[in-house]
Amino acid sequence: PEQPVVDDRFHWENLPSRYPVSSYAHLPKSKTKLPRVQYSFPHESKEAAAIRQKRQHEVKRVLQRCWVSYRERAWLSDELAPVSGSSKDTFGGWAATLADTLDTLWIADLKTEFHDGVEALLEIDFTKISQGEINVFETTIRYLGGFIAAFDLSGDHRLLDKAVEVAEMLYVAFDTPNRMPITRWNVKDAAASKPQLASDGVLVAEIGSLSLEFTRLAQITHNDKWYDCIDRIMQVFDRQQASSNVPGMWPLVVNARTQDFASGNHFTLAAMADSVYEYLPKMYALLGGSPMYAKMYEGAMDTAIRETVFRPMVPDNADILLSGNARSDHRDESPRLEPQGQHLVCFAGGMLALGGRLLKNETHVELGRKLTDGCIWTYEATPLGIMPEVFDMLPCQLGSPCPWDEKKWHAKVLEKAGQDSGADASAIVQRERLPPGFTSISDRRYILRPEAIESVFILYRITGDPLLQEKAWNMFTSISKYTETEFANAALRDVTDPSAPKDDSMESFWTAETLKYFYLIFSEPDLISLDKFVFNTEAHPFKRA
């Protein structure tokens, strides 16, 4: 007889729960027929196909070059260091770039590389970690999301097994008295069965952006356990949405320990809040229609459009929009707009276009286009043709004329620089290398972010406007030119200075998201159709129910 296999590895699912769940929330059933999202593209001419395919091939070349360097110099490490050609571990030491890039390899028809990656990832042990603490959100979107998407695309059940393995580990972070997860989680303490308590200060995106991954896992495995753990969180968001100082939105930091998701004075669609809003229309799509997520999306967007979206004053009087921040210390006061732009918030154009199309709100689609045009404009305004990380502009009242006024611009430049009105604004503009319209640039980096091309891709698939493909190509050529290193592509320190040095950093979202969206905008539109898939915030496509 065959001898039994001795498995002496630690298994997270065998760890006794301190706060077991007595009854699971069930995956909702929906009979809603969702509207078509993608544009009905006409037959493509031979000339147009040739241009598109040539561009797609160039994106694939850059992807392959990065992959070869990662394979040769950083295999099974989290990231390749693209300047030094070394490696680094930033996400637990579980080969983040490999897990994050699997579905990109499949989509780009690099099947040999995909299968090699799967074989290597099967050996990753999620009970061994290079750090004591992990970010539950980042682990969820990269590893759990990456494995689920790679399974949805390839049908390889070994990837589903790996997804469940990661999910069982992450599920232990929910083992707190109120079942709210610990978002910055000490894995070693948890494995030793030490008591756990949710934090009293949690970034809203980190606790509110776990829903898509665990819901898709519940759909695939038919196990309500995975849906239940995130439904408890989202029910709190739903109940308290109208209770904040800016009703409709949630503050940047929430209290998971007391389940207070309404107290705070900083509201934004941008960094540290972004994906909690992004996931509302995407959950609606993934669930095949959900009244709760439709209501939360519409309530959040009504407020965000009113309180955070602004039209910047620019030299060519372009009709564009940006999304800033709002501050409010009391419910009975009008929120104060902070006209800050961020590369990260460029996702908002695609979110509004997708949500608008799913919920038959064409106004949202139009606003999504203007927000996307705003990000394209800021790309084109800099010397390198690449948008900076964080900057400020002068806002005009939404819906009103916004003529260029150089005196007003200079006055705001002086104000942002802390100078009196008699100072020389032109000297500040020259010293700070401020393109006309920018009143300050507080973070000049480009860290290979995907959010701008993400919205350009989504708007292209929704509207069919070929101009968006041209804009995407211009963005790609600028990024490729200035970020290329001997080994791969690196983050830039200053997009206003072509001679500025590069940073020795290539986060996994470069191959997981940025290059994937560039590849897809030059693909045939039925490749990862928005009518069949929904992307998580790490650009991992999940099959829609």
XYZ file of C-alpha atoms in Angstrom:
545
model
C 0.000 0.000 0.000
C 1.044 3.604 -0.619
C 2.593 5.301 2.374
C 0.734 8.417 3.626
C 2.415 11.728 2.809
C 3.740 13.385 5.953
C 2.931 17.097 5.878
C 4.665 18.891 8.716
C 3.957 22.395 7.375
C 1.924 24.890 9.375
C -1.612 25.297 8.011
C -3.461 28.507 8.792
C -6.881 26.871 8.506
C -6.007 24.586 11.417
C -5.366 27.480 13.790
C -8.191 27.585 16.379
C -10.373 30.689 16.098
C -10.808 32.878 19.177
C -13.957 34.482 17.787
C -15.631 31.921 15.517
C -18.481 32.909 13.207
C -21.768 31.217 14.045
C -23.617 32.148 10.860
C -22.324 33.326 7.480
C -23.842 35.995 5.272
C -24.737 34.435 1.919
C -23.657 35.611 -1.487
C -26.576 37.651 -2.839
C -28.437 36.321 -5.854
C -29.307 38.726 -8.627
C -31.482 38.459 -11.718
C -30.602 41.980 -12.880
C -29.575 42.230 -16.532
C -26.733 44.699 -16.561
C -26.327 47.008 -19.552
C -23.529 46.575 -22.052
C -20.383 48.424 -21.017
C -18.105 48.242 -24.040
C -18.526 50.243 -27.195
C -19.555 48.276 -30.290
C -16.338 48.640 -32.249
C -16.646 48.620 -36.065
C -14.490 46.487 -38.336
C -10.873 47.644 -38.244
C -9.051 48.632 -41.429
C -5.775 46.914 -42.341
C -3.896 50.175 -41.887
C -5.318 50.790 -38.405
C -4.681 47.181 -37.388
C -1.059 47.401 -38.502
C -0.441 50.546 -36.411
C -2.193 49.082 -33.374
C -0.310 45.786 -33.573
C 3.044 47.533 -33.971
C 2.363 49.534 -30.826
C 1.187 46.500 -28.909
C 4.338 44.649 -29.929
C 6.463 47.467 -28.508
C 4.627 47.280 -25.181
C 5.179 43.523 -25.171
C 8.885 44.051 -25.881
C 9.212 46.259 -22.802
C 7.310 43.687 -20.715
C 9.547 40.847 -21.910
C 12.689 42.858 -21.214
C 11.570 43.544 -17.633
C 10.557 39.924 -17.153
C 13.894 38.565 -18.358
C 15.769 40.837 -15.951
C 13.500 39.825 -13.077
C 13.959 36.157 -14.007
C 17.734 36.463 -14.145
C 18.404 38.875 -11.285
C 15.537 38.799 -8.774
C 13.755 35.479 -9.242
C 11.369 34.716 -6.346
C 12.211 38.038 -4.690
C 9.465 40.620 -4.455
C 11.019 43.178 -6.796
C 13.825 43.808 -9.222
C 15.977 46.861 -8.438
C 16.192 48.212 -11.999
C 19.192 50.528 -11.636
C 21.556 48.294 -9.662
C 20.222 45.046 -11.110
C 19.775 43.573 -7.647
C 16.655 42.395 -5.795
C 14.573 43.470 -2.801
C 11.773 42.071 -0.634
C 9.001 44.524 0.187
C 5.863 42.347 0.458
C 6.687 39.413 2.692
C 9.341 37.893 0.438
C 6.720 35.893 -1.456
C 7.762 36.818 -5.021
C 5.342 39.738 -5.381
C 6.382 40.624 -8.939
C 5.915 37.016 -10.029
C 2.478 36.651 -8.422
C 1.412 40.074 -9.661
C 2.544 39.528 -13.256
C 1.146 36.047 -13.949
C -2.060 37.232 -15.589
C -0.192 39.872 -17.608
C 1.984 37.100 -19.044
C -1.123 35.108 -19.980
C -2.837 38.116 -21.568
C 0.300 39.008 -23.558
C 0.470 35.419 -24.864
C 3.696 34.653 -23.012
C 2.464 31.208 -22.058
C 5.882 29.606 -21.509
C 6.801 32.332 -19.051
C 3.378 31.967 -17.425
C 3.730 28.218 -16.858
C 7.283 28.624 -15.542
C 5.950 31.204 -13.098
C 3.145 28.951 -11.919
C 5.574 26.105 -11.213
C 7.783 28.439 -9.170
C 4.897 29.981 -7.221
C 3.596 26.600 -6.141
C 6.671 26.358 -3.921
C 6.041 29.667 -2.125
C 5.319 29.020 1.561
C 3.002 31.639 3.026
C 3.920 30.590 6.563
C 7.456 31.902 6.064
C 7.851 35.650 5.923
C 10.737 38.066 5.553
C 9.049 40.620 7.842
C 7.022 40.307 11.017
C 4.200 42.526 9.780
C 2.310 42.543 6.493
C -0.153 44.906 4.910
C -3.360 42.866 4.571
C -4.729 45.096 1.805
C -1.567 44.946 -0.317
C -1.316 41.177 0.193
C -4.951 40.751 -0.795
C -4.814 42.782 -4.001
C -1.462 41.409 -5.181
C -1.384 37.748 -4.137
C -5.002 36.736 -3.643
C -6.092 38.890 -6.565
C -3.221 37.698 -8.733
C -3.909 34.012 -8.127
C -7.663 34.376 -8.668
C -7.208 36.242 -11.966
C -4.600 33.780 -13.213
C -7.014 30.948 -12.374
C -9.955 32.715 -14.048
C -7.884 33.109 -17.220
C -6.080 29.762 -17.352
C -8.371 27.372 -15.471
C -5.329 25.904 -13.664
C -6.778 24.644 -10.365
C -3.384 24.738 -8.719
C -3.712 28.514 -8.794
C -7.092 28.296 -7.087
C -5.513 26.129 -4.399
C -2.838 28.782 -3.942
C -5.499 31.495 -3.708
C -7.271 29.558 -0.965
C -3.953 29.092 0.842
C -3.386 32.863 0.877
C -7.007 33.513 1.840
C -6.789 31.127 4.806
C -3.808 33.095 6.080
C -5.513 36.459 5.582
C -8.715 35.190 7.193
C -6.897 34.920 10.516
C -6.450 38.712 10.460
C -10.263 38.917 10.818
C -10.204 36.883 14.059
C -10.887 39.847 16.344
C -13.760 40.472 18.807
C -15.804 42.420 16.221
C -14.483 40.513 13.150
C -12.924 43.708 11.774
C -9.522 42.835 10.250
C -6.142 44.030 11.467
C -4.827 45.800 8.369
C -1.171 46.067 9.485
C -0.942 42.542 10.789
C 1.780 40.753 12.754
C 1.792 37.332 11.138
C 4.117 35.692 13.667
C 2.027 36.803 16.642
C -1.114 35.519 14.934
C 0.480 32.149 14.225
C 1.375 31.939 17.920
C -2.323 32.474 18.789
C -1.708 35.778 20.553
C -4.838 37.917 21.151
C -5.786 40.254 18.311
C -7.602 43.579 18.315
C -8.562 45.729 15.337
C -6.832 49.101 15.150
C -8.394 52.394 16.210
C -6.762 54.150 13.253
C -7.076 52.508 9.826
C -6.738 53.983 6.341
C -10.177 53.773 4.801
C -8.892 52.208 1.565
C -7.114 49.422 3.422
C -10.198 48.181 5.262
C -12.717 49.031 2.548
C -10.971 47.451 -0.447
C -10.973 43.734 0.332
C -14.425 43.039 -1.065
C -13.746 42.218 -4.703
C -11.123 39.534 -4.061
C -12.952 37.683 -1.284
C -16.271 37.907 -3.134
C -14.804 36.389 -6.289
C -13.208 33.622 -4.216
C -16.611 32.904 -2.648
C -18.186 32.695 -6.111
C -15.556 30.265 -7.376
C -15.429 28.028 -4.292
C -19.138 28.302 -3.364
C -18.001 29.031 0.188
C -19.891 31.871 1.895
C -17.137 32.153 4.499
C -15.154 34.370 2.151
C -18.051 36.672 1.337
C -19.143 36.906 4.968
C -15.821 38.309 6.163
C -15.986 41.347 3.876
C -19.759 41.817 3.997
C -19.447 42.623 7.711
C -17.116 45.492 6.818
C -19.183 46.826 3.942
C -22.374 46.784 5.997
C -20.684 49.242 8.380
C -19.726 51.481 5.453
C -23.305 51.348 4.212
C -24.862 52.181 7.588
C -22.564 55.131 8.278
C -22.261 56.659 4.816
C -24.627 59.536 5.593
C -23.211 60.182 9.082
C -19.855 61.787 8.269
C -19.005 65.491 8.154
C -19.284 65.229 4.361
C -22.310 62.908 4.022
C -21.866 60.411 1.210
C -18.119 60.055 1.707
C -16.061 58.449 4.454
C -13.083 60.084 6.200
C -9.519 59.177 5.310
C -8.952 57.354 8.621
C -11.585 55.212 10.377
C -11.750 53.351 13.685
C -12.052 49.595 13.157
C -11.952 48.838 16.876
C -15.137 50.778 17.654
C -16.507 50.465 14.107
C -16.676 54.234 13.744
C -16.365 54.875 10.010
C -17.805 58.417 10.122
C -15.545 60.550 12.363
C -12.814 62.579 10.675
C -12.302 65.777 8.703
C -10.339 64.761 5.575
C -12.237 63.445 2.541
C -10.862 62.492 -0.855
C -10.975 60.061 -3.767
C -7.177 60.177 -3.824
C -4.392 58.352 -1.974
C -5.320 56.174 1.000
C -9.042 56.373 0.171
C -9.117 55.632 -3.564
C -10.077 51.982 -3.896
C -12.890 52.040 -1.322
C -14.779 54.094 -3.916
C -13.360 52.265 -6.928
C -14.747 48.956 -5.636
C -18.366 50.158 -5.314
C -19.310 49.971 -9.032
C -16.997 47.000 -9.509
C -18.773 45.044 -6.762
C -22.058 45.974 -8.417
C -20.754 44.438 -11.636
C -19.211 41.366 -10.002
C -22.424 40.560 -8.113
C -24.503 41.011 -11.239
C -26.311 43.982 -9.725
C -26.572 44.858 -6.023
C -28.877 47.538 -4.560
C -26.500 48.199 -1.648
C -23.469 48.828 -3.842
C -25.476 50.880 -6.324
C -26.740 53.081 -3.490
C -23.277 53.501 -1.960
C -21.714 54.337 -5.332
C -24.354 56.906 -6.256
C -24.266 58.520 -2.806
C -20.484 58.716 -2.777
C -20.208 60.101 -6.294
C -22.938 62.732 -5.786
C -20.882 64.096 -2.901
C -17.436 63.660 -4.460
C -18.445 65.435 -7.663
C -19.908 68.320 -5.694
C -17.144 68.685 -3.087
C -13.856 67.431 -4.585
C -14.023 67.762 -8.377
C -12.847 71.072 -9.854
C -11.957 72.640 -13.182
C -8.383 73.988 -13.188
C -7.463 77.261 -14.853
C -5.064 76.363 -17.698
C -3.419 78.374 -20.507
C -5.320 76.739 -23.364
C -8.674 76.977 -21.518
C -9.132 73.217 -21.902
C -12.416 71.890 -20.528
C -10.837 69.420 -18.116
C -11.441 68.330 -14.537
C -9.300 67.198 -11.615
C -10.247 65.615 -8.301
C -8.904 67.207 -5.115
C -9.542 66.930 -1.378
C -12.211 68.302 0.951
C -11.900 69.268 4.618
C -14.771 69.641 7.052
C -14.559 69.821 10.841
C -18.327 69.918 11.368
C -21.364 68.565 9.557
C -23.024 71.990 9.467
C -20.167 73.713 7.617
C -19.437 73.727 3.905
C -16.396 71.579 3.073
C -13.221 73.411 2.065
C -11.751 72.366 -1.278
C -8.028 71.641 -1.518
C -7.243 71.869 -5.268
C -4.556 69.236 -5.179
C -3.979 66.865 -8.069
C -2.503 63.393 -7.694
C -1.433 60.817 -10.237
C -3.054 58.150 -8.099
C -6.515 59.746 -8.302
C -6.453 59.461 -12.097
C -8.333 56.171 -11.629
C -11.464 58.250 -10.924
C -12.212 58.942 -14.583
C -12.452 55.244 -15.360
C -14.454 54.589 -12.197
C -17.084 57.191 -13.100
C -17.277 56.009 -16.700
C -17.729 52.383 -15.622
C -20.221 53.229 -12.873
C -22.117 55.552 -15.176
C -22.448 52.949 -17.882
C -23.466 50.180 -15.436
C -26.096 52.379 -13.776
C -27.196 54.168 -16.965
C -25.932 57.571 -15.830
C -24.337 59.192 -18.882
C -23.470 62.301 -16.865
C -20.971 60.180 -14.951
C -19.510 58.904 -18.212
C -19.059 62.507 -19.414
C -17.461 63.573 -16.124
C -15.225 60.516 -16.259
C -14.015 61.602 -19.695
C -13.222 65.123 -18.473
C -11.327 63.770 -15.468
C -9.366 61.479 -17.766
C -8.671 64.411 -20.105
C -7.375 66.301 -17.068
C -4.807 63.590 -16.423
C -3.827 63.498 -20.099
C -3.414 67.292 -20.029
C -1.080 67.168 -17.027
C 1.001 64.486 -18.744
C 1.399 66.685 -21.800
C 2.183 69.817 -19.756
C 5.476 68.614 -18.231
C 8.905 68.643 -19.932
C 9.066 64.829 -19.902
C 5.464 64.286 -20.946
C 4.789 62.482 -17.655
C 2.501 63.579 -14.824
C 4.011 64.307 -11.386
C 2.890 62.479 -8.260
C 1.333 65.466 -6.396
C 0.727 69.074 -7.456
C -1.656 72.027 -7.031
C -3.605 74.124 -9.526
C -5.960 77.098 -9.376
C -9.623 75.990 -9.312
C -12.537 77.611 -11.097
C -16.134 77.102 -10.098
C -17.489 73.880 -11.610
C -19.742 74.623 -14.573
C -18.586 78.240 -14.995
C -16.258 79.784 -17.606
C -12.594 79.405 -16.721
C -10.523 81.870 -18.837
C -6.747 81.897 -18.383
C -5.499 84.789 -16.251
C -1.728 84.923 -15.799
C -1.988 87.463 -12.964
C -4.255 85.168 -10.973
C -1.888 82.271 -11.627
C 1.132 84.258 -10.453
C -0.733 85.428 -7.357
C -1.529 81.830 -6.416
C 2.088 80.768 -7.111
C 3.242 83.426 -4.635
C 0.655 82.351 -2.081
C 1.697 78.683 -2.336
C 5.356 79.695 -1.999
C 4.602 81.744 1.112
C 5.657 85.017 -0.573
C 3.912 88.383 -0.420
C 2.158 89.824 -3.431
C 5.095 92.059 -4.337
C 7.516 89.183 -4.885
C 8.646 88.010 -8.326
C 6.365 85.142 -9.302
C 8.252 84.561 -12.561
C 11.419 83.782 -10.635
C 9.553 81.180 -8.574
C 8.030 79.656 -11.715
C 11.487 79.378 -13.270
C 13.210 78.085 -10.128
C 10.513 75.528 -9.371
C 10.100 74.587 -13.049
C 6.343 75.099 -12.874
C 4.486 74.526 -16.152
C 1.839 77.220 -16.755
C -1.241 76.385 -14.663
C 0.617 74.543 -11.895
C 0.791 76.606 -8.706
C 3.133 74.160 -6.935
C 4.509 70.638 -7.329
C 4.989 69.035 -3.927
C 6.038 65.603 -5.236
C 7.832 65.542 -8.577
C 8.254 61.788 -8.882
C 6.787 59.315 -11.321
C 6.891 55.880 -9.716
C 5.654 53.899 -12.761
C 2.041 54.362 -11.695
C -0.835 52.937 -13.793
C -3.822 55.108 -12.852
C -3.764 57.487 -15.837
C -3.484 54.767 -18.485
C -6.074 52.757 -16.539
C -8.704 55.446 -17.109
C -7.585 56.068 -20.685
C -8.032 52.340 -21.372
C -11.462 52.150 -19.716
C -12.701 55.294 -21.481
C -11.449 53.926 -24.802
C -13.267 50.634 -24.324
C -16.453 52.493 -23.284
C -16.476 55.299 -25.875
C -14.446 53.846 -28.770
C -12.738 57.210 -29.301
C -9.518 56.505 -31.293
C -7.962 59.742 -29.989
C -7.536 57.965 -26.652
C -5.318 55.368 -28.298
C -3.144 58.177 -29.669
C -2.906 59.779 -26.242
C -2.018 56.405 -24.730
C 0.768 55.908 -27.254
C 2.230 59.330 -26.456
C 2.127 58.499 -22.750
C 3.803 55.145 -23.323
C 6.619 56.504 -25.490
C 7.418 59.203 -22.914
C 7.377 56.768 -20.017
C 9.421 54.173 -21.865
C 12.008 56.724 -23.001
C 12.681 58.308 -19.638
C 12.320 55.321 -17.290
C 14.403 52.769 -19.220
C 17.522 51.445 -17.492
C 20.133 48.876 -18.420
C 17.910 46.170 -16.959
C 14.281 47.325 -16.982
C 12.398 50.525 -16.046
C 12.845 52.693 -12.967
C 10.896 55.310 -11.046
C 11.764 58.945 -11.789
C 12.628 61.515 -9.134
C 11.586 64.597 -11.084
C 9.370 64.756 -14.181
C 10.262 68.436 -14.671
C 13.983 67.738 -15.080
C 15.241 65.358 -17.808
C 18.649 65.168 -16.109
C 17.296 64.125 -12.688
C 18.451 60.700 -11.449
C 16.252 57.629 -11.353
C 15.304 55.711 -8.215
C 16.332 52.078 -7.899
C 12.697 51.004 -7.731
C 10.300 49.079 -9.973
C 7.227 48.157 -7.950
C 5.284 45.122 -9.076
C 2.392 47.243 -10.340
C 4.568 48.260 -13.312
C 4.178 44.813 -14.881
C 0.895 43.964 -13.166
C -0.964 47.148 -14.086
C 0.803 49.813 -16.126
C 2.116 47.586 -18.900
C -1.061 45.472 -18.846
C -3.285 48.493 -19.518
C -0.932 49.756 -22.233
C -0.995 46.305 -23.834
C -4.793 46.052 -23.638
C -5.531 49.460 -25.130
C -3.717 48.248 -28.258
C -5.385 44.825 -28.244
C -8.517 43.743 -30.026
C -11.441 44.866 -27.845
C -12.679 41.361 -27.046
C -9.458 40.606 -25.139
C -10.554 40.992 -21.491
C -13.845 42.632 -22.433
C -15.321 44.932 -19.784
C -18.596 43.082 -20.326
C -17.012 39.831 -19.141
C -14.380 40.924 -16.600
C -13.907 43.423 -13.796
C -10.447 44.547 -12.707
C -9.384 44.720 -9.085
C -7.306 47.714 -7.988
C -4.113 45.851 -8.970
C -5.500 45.333 -12.519
C -6.215 41.639 -11.986
C -9.247 40.725 -14.143
C -11.969 38.627 -12.467
C -14.720 36.953 -14.446
C -18.056 38.666 -13.915
C -20.865 36.493 -12.633
